[in-house]
Amino acid sequence: MDVQNKSGYIAKANVLKALAHPTRLYIVEQLAGKECCVCEFVKTIDADFSTISKHLSVLKNAGIVQDEKRGQNVFYSLKVPCVLRFMDCVDIVIKSRIEEQMQILNS
Amino acid sequence: MDVQNKSGYIAKANVLKALAHPTRLYIVEQLAGKECCVCEFVKTIDADFSTISKHLSVLKNAGIVQDEKRGQNVFYSLKVPCVLRFMDCVDIVIKSRIEEQMQILNS
DNA sequence: CTTTTATTTGGTTAATTTGCCAAATATCCA
DNA sequence: TGGATATTTGGCAAATTAACCAAATAAAAG
């Protein structure tokens, strides 16, 4: 890994790091195709609202979501919808792991 | 996020977490289409070989790569090649962030 | 203009991750 | 067998991340 590429890998890793949290994955999935108000996440996620706000800001800083204030509320939406495609591949990884476990059990 | 889905999100996040490190991203890219010996990573990555070995084991435990010992060497290969598709979308996120910076500068 | 509601920010502590060193393992070669 | 090479594992200290509480900010309603 030569020096000029190193910062590139750091930048890429930071994007993935922003997604690599159960609550943030949930948020991103909820944002598939629609925008959501912070207030909705506060209702459905079992965590302090300040914690939820910080998760949203991690996603925003990573460039994955964008926000817009309207009245008292802040609405978040996906800025780069291709992140939703990650989920399919992640599911394949998990399924492949489960199949492996099954094979071990049946042998 | 109801309770039955919670562990699903944790599992998915763990897969992404395994990818969310510059060194591990580099490793995964190197494994695109070919297998690599640990010894090659030891040559090209500027870190202790024990550190590299641990990164490989993180990827292995996540189910992303597999290993095979042949003689003195251990060869790693991608088990779930679809992870390579992540890179394209990550690049889009980063590009979109850069374009945004440009617009701010030009306004 | 004071109060209420929605959200963000600051600060602290606990948990997790990372990287190095040293030691253990395993294979190969003399 | 004994030594050299390749890789993994254990352990520890430093760095990063996460969660909560309390306080700050901002818009809306009374």
Coordinates of C-alpha atoms (C1' of nucleotides) in Angstrom, one line a residue:
Chain A
M1 CA 0.0 0.0 0.0
D2 CA 2.0 3.0 -1.2
V3 CA 1.7 6.4 0.6
Q4 CA -0.4 8.1 -2.1
N5 CA -3.1 5.5 -1.8
K6 CA -3.1 5.3 2.0
S7 CA -5.3 8.4 2.6
G8 CA -7.7 7.0 -0.1
Y9 CA -8.1 3.8 1.9
I10 CA -8.6 5.8 5.1
A11 CA -11.4 7.8 3.4
K12 CA -13.1 4.7 2.1
A13 CA -12.8 3.0 5.5
N14 CA -14.4 6.0 7.1
V15 CA -17.5 5.7 4.9
L16 CA -17.9 2.1 5.8
K17 CA -17.3 2.8 9.4
A18 CA -20.2 5.2 9.4
L19 CA -22.4 2.4 8.2
A20 CA -21.0 -0.3 10.5
H21 CA -23.3 0.2 13.5
P22 CA -26.7 -1.6 14.0
T23 CA -28.6 1.6 14.7
R24 CA -27.1 3.4 11.8
L25 CA -27.9 0.5 9.5
Y26 CA -31.5 0.6 10.7
I27 CA -31.7 4.3 10.0
V28 CA -30.3 3.9 6.5
E29 CA -32.8 1.1 5.7
Q30 CA -35.7 3.3 7.0
L31 CA -34.5 6.0 4.7
A32 CA -34.9 3.8 1.6
G33 CA -37.1 5.7 -0.8
K34 CA -38.4 8.2 1.8
E35 CA -37.3 10.9 4.2
C36 CA -37.7 10.6 7.9
C37 CA -38.0 13.1 10.7
V38 CA -35.7 12.7 13.7
C39 CA -38.8 12.4 15.8
E40 CA -39.7 9.1 14.0
F41 CA -36.4 7.6 14.9
V42 CA -36.8 8.7 18.5
K43 CA -40.1 6.8 18.6
T44 CA -38.8 3.5 17.0
I45 CA -35.2 3.3 18.3
D46 CA -34.7 2.4 22.0
A47 CA -31.9 4.8 22.8
D48 CA -31.6 8.3 24.2
F49 CA -32.5 11.0 21.6
S50 CA -29.1 12.5 22.0
T51 CA -27.6 9.2 21.0
I52 CA -29.8 9.0 17.9
S53 CA -28.9 12.5 17.0
K54 CA -25.3 11.6 17.1
H55 CA -25.7 8.6 14.9
L56 CA -27.5 10.8 12.4
S57 CA -24.6 13.2 12.5
V58 CA -22.1 10.4 11.9
L59 CA -24.0 9.4 8.7
K60 CA -24.2 13.1 7.7
N61 CA -20.5 13.7 8.2
A62 CA -19.7 10.6 6.1
G63 CA -21.8 12.1 3.3
I64 CA -24.4 9.3 3.3
V65 CA -27.4 11.3 4.3
Q66 CA -28.5 14.9 4.2
D67 CA -30.8 16.9 6.4
E68 CA -33.3 19.7 6.0
K69 CA -35.0 21.6 8.8
R70 CA -38.6 22.4 8.3
G71 CA -40.4 24.1 11.2
Q72 CA -39.6 22.4 14.4
N73 CA -38.5 19.2 12.7
V74 CA -35.3 18.0 10.9
F75 CA -35.9 15.6 8.0
Y76 CA -33.2 13.2 6.9
S77 CA -32.9 11.5 3.5
L78 CA -30.4 9.4 1.7
K79 CA -27.9 11.4 -0.3
V80 CA -26.2 8.4 -1.9
P81 CA -28.9 5.7 -2.3
C82 CA -26.4 3.1 -3.6
V83 CA -25.5 2.3 0.0
L84 CA -28.7 0.3 0.1
R85 CA -27.1 -2.2 -2.3
F86 CA -24.6 -3.0 0.4
M87 CA -27.3 -4.9 2.3
D88 CA -27.7 -7.6 -0.4
C89 CA -24.1 -8.5 -0.2
V90 CA -24.0 -8.4 3.5
D91 CA -26.9 -10.8 3.5
I92 CA -24.9 -13.1 1.2
V93 CA -22.0 -13.1 3.6
I94 CA -24.2 -14.0 6.5
K95 CA -26.1 -16.7 4.6
S96 CA -22.9 -18.2 3.4
R97 CA -21.7 -18.4 7.0
I98 CA -24.9 -20.1 8.1
E99 CA -24.7 -22.6 5.3
E100 CA -21.2 -23.4 6.4
Q101 CA -22.4 -24.0 10.0
M102 CA -25.1 -26.4 8.6
Q103 CA -22.5 -28.4 6.7
I104 CA -20.4 -28.8 9.8
L105 CA -23.4 -30.0 11.7
N106 CA -24.3 -32.5 9.0
S107 CA -20.9 -34.1 8.8
Chain B
M1 CA -36.4 -1.5 15.5
D2 CA -38.2 -4.4 17.1
V3 CA -36.3 -7.0 19.2
Q4 CA -36.3 -9.8 16.6
N5 CA -34.6 -7.6 14.0
K6 CA -32.1 -6.2 16.4
S7 CA -29.7 -9.2 16.3
G8 CA -30.0 -9.1 12.5
Y9 CA -28.7 -5.5 12.4
I10 CA -25.9 -6.4 14.8
A11 CA -24.9 -9.3 12.5
K12 CA -24.9 -7.0 9.4
A13 CA -23.0 -4.3 11.2
N14 CA -20.3 -6.8 12.2
V15 CA -19.7 -7.7 8.5
L16 CA -19.4 -4.0 7.6
K17 CA -17.2 -3.4 10.6
A18 CA -14.8 -6.1 9.4
L19 CA -14.4 -4.1 6.1
A20 CA -14.2 -0.7 7.8
H21 CA -10.5 -0.5 8.2
P22 CA -8.0 0.9 5.7
T23 CA -5.6 -2.0 5.9
R24 CA -8.5 -4.5 5.6
L25 CA -9.9 -2.7 2.6
Y26 CA -6.5 -2.8 0.9
I27 CA -6.3 -6.5 1.6
V28 CA -9.8 -7.1 0.1
E29 CA -8.9 -5.1 -3.0
Q30 CA -5.7 -7.1 -3.5
L31 CA -7.7 -10.3 -3.3
A32 CA -9.9 -9.3 -6.3
G33 CA -9.7 -12.2 -8.7
K34 CA -6.7 -13.8 -7.1
E35 CA -5.4 -15.4 -3.9
C36 CA -2.6 -13.9 -1.9
C37 CA -0.1 -15.3 0.5
V38 CA 0.3 -13.6 3.9
C39 CA 3.9 -13.1 3.0
E40 CA 2.9 -10.8 0.2
F41 CA 0.9 -8.6 2.5
V42 CA 3.8 -8.5 4.9
K43 CA 5.9 -7.1 2.1
T44 CA 3.5 -4.4 0.9
I45 CA 1.8 -3.3 4.2
D46 CA 3.8 -1.2 6.6
A47 CA 2.8 -2.8 9.8
D48 CA 4.0 -5.6 12.1
F49 CA 3.2 -9.0 10.6
S50 CA 1.2 -9.9 13.7
T51 CA -1.0 -6.9 13.1
I52 CA -1.5 -8.1 9.5
S53 CA -2.3 -11.5 10.7
K54 CA -4.9 -10.2 13.0
H55 CA -6.5 -8.1 10.2
L56 CA -6.8 -11.3 8.1
S57 CA -8.4 -13.1 11.0
V58 CA -11.0 -10.3 11.4
L59 CA -11.9 -10.8 7.7
K60 CA -12.0 -14.5 8.1
N61 CA -14.2 -14.5 11.2
A62 CA -16.6 -12.2 9.4
G63 CA -16.9 -14.7 6.6
I64 CA -15.4 -12.5 4.0
V65 CA -12.2 -14.4 3.2
Q66 CA -11.0 -18.0 3.5
D67 CA -7.6 -19.4 4.0
E68 CA -5.7 -22.4 2.9
K69 CA -2.3 -23.5 4.2
R70 CA 0.1 -24.8 1.5
G71 CA 3.6 -25.7 2.7
Q72 CA 4.9 -22.9 4.8
N73 CA 2.5 -20.4 3.5
V74 CA -1.1 -19.5 4.1
F75 CA -3.1 -18.2 1.1
Y76 CA -6.1 -16.1 1.5
S77 CA -8.9 -15.6 -1.1
L78 CA -12.2 -13.9 -1.2
K79 CA -15.1 -16.1 -0.1
V80 CA -17.8 -13.6 -1.0
P81 CA -16.6 -11.6 -4.0
C82 CA -19.6 -9.3 -4.0
V83 CA -17.9 -7.2 -1.3
L84 CA -15.8 -5.8 -4.1
R85 CA -19.0 -4.0 -5.3
F86 CA -19.0 -2.0 -2.1
M87 CA -16.0 0.0 -3.4
D88 CA -17.9 1.6 -6.3
C89 CA -20.6 3.0 -4.0
V90 CA -18.0 4.2 -1.5
D91 CA -16.3 6.0 -4.3
I92 CA -19.6 7.6 -5.2
V93 CA -20.0 8.8 -1.6
I94 CA -16.5 10.3 -1.6
K95 CA -16.9 11.9 -5.0
S96 CA -20.2 13.4 -4.1
R97 CA -18.6 14.9 -1.0
I98 CA -15.8 16.4 -3.1
E99 CA -18.2 17.9 -5.6
E100 CA -20.0 19.5 -2.7
Q101 CA -16.8 21.1 -1.5
M102 CA -16.2 22.4 -5.0
Q103 CA -19.6 24.1 -5.1
I104 CA -19.0 25.7 -1.8
L105 CA -15.7 27.1 -3.0
N106 CA -17.3 28.4 -6.2
S107 CA -20.1 30.3 -4.5
Chain C
dC1 C1' -42.3 37.2 25.7
dT2 C1' -42.6 32.9 28.2
dT3 C1' -43.3 28.1 27.7
dT4 C1' -43.2 23.9 25.1
dT5 C1' -41.4 20.8 21.8
dA6 C1' -37.6 19.1 18.7
dT7 C1' -32.9 18.6 18.0
dT8 C1' -28.0 19.3 18.7
dT9 C1' -23.8 19.8 21.5
dG10 C1' -20.6 19.2 25.5
dG11 C1' -18.8 16.3 28.8
dT12 C1' -17.9 12.0 31.2
dT13 C1' -17.4 7.1 31.7
dA14 C1' -17.4 2.4 29.9
dA15 C1' -16.5 -0.6 26.1
dT16 C1' -14.2 -1.8 22.0
dT17 C1' -10.5 -1.7 18.7
dT18 C1' -5.9 -1.2 17.3
dG19 C1' -1.0 -2.0 17.2
dC20 C1' 3.2 -3.6 18.9
dC21 C1' 6.1 -7.0 21.3
dA22 C1' 7.0 -11.5 22.8
dA23 C1' 6.1 -16.2 22.7
dA24 C1' 3.9 -20.3 20.6
dT25 C1' 3.2 -23.3 16.3
dA26 C1' 4.1 -25.4 12.2
dT27 C1' 6.6 -26.5 8.1
dC28 C1' 10.7 -26.9 5.5
dC29 C1' 15.6 -27.8 4.8
dA30 C1' 20.2 -29.1 6.1
Chain D
dT1 C1' 17.3 -33.6 15.0
dG2 C1' 18.1 -28.6 14.9
dG3 C1' 17.7 -24.3 12.8
dA4 C1' 15.4 -21.1 9.6
dT5 C1' 11.1 -19.2 7.8
dA6 C1' 6.0 -18.2 7.9
dT7 C1' 2.1 -17.4 10.6
dT8 C1' -0.8 -17.2 14.6
dT9 C1' -1.8 -16.2 19.5
dG10 C1' -1.6 -13.8 24.1
dG11 C1' -1.1 -9.7 26.5
dC12 C1' -0.8 -5.0 27.3
dA13 C1' -1.1 0.2 26.5
dA14 C1' -3.0 3.8 23.5
dA15 C1' -6.6 5.4 20.7
dT16 C1' -11.3 5.5 19.3
dT17 C1' -16.2 4.9 19.8
dA18 C1' -20.6 4.7 22.2
dA19 C1' -24.1 5.8 25.5
dC20 C1' -26.0 8.6 28.8
dC21 C1' -27.1 13.0 31.2
dA22 C1' -27.3 17.8 31.3
dA23 C1' -27.3 22.1 29.0
dA24 C1' -27.7 24.9 24.7
dT25 C1' -30.4 26.3 20.6
dA26 C1' -34.2 27.1 17.7
dA27 C1' -38.9 27.2 16.1
dA28 C1' -43.9 27.3 17.5
dA29 C1' -47.7 28.1 20.4
dG30 C1' -50.1 30.3 23.9

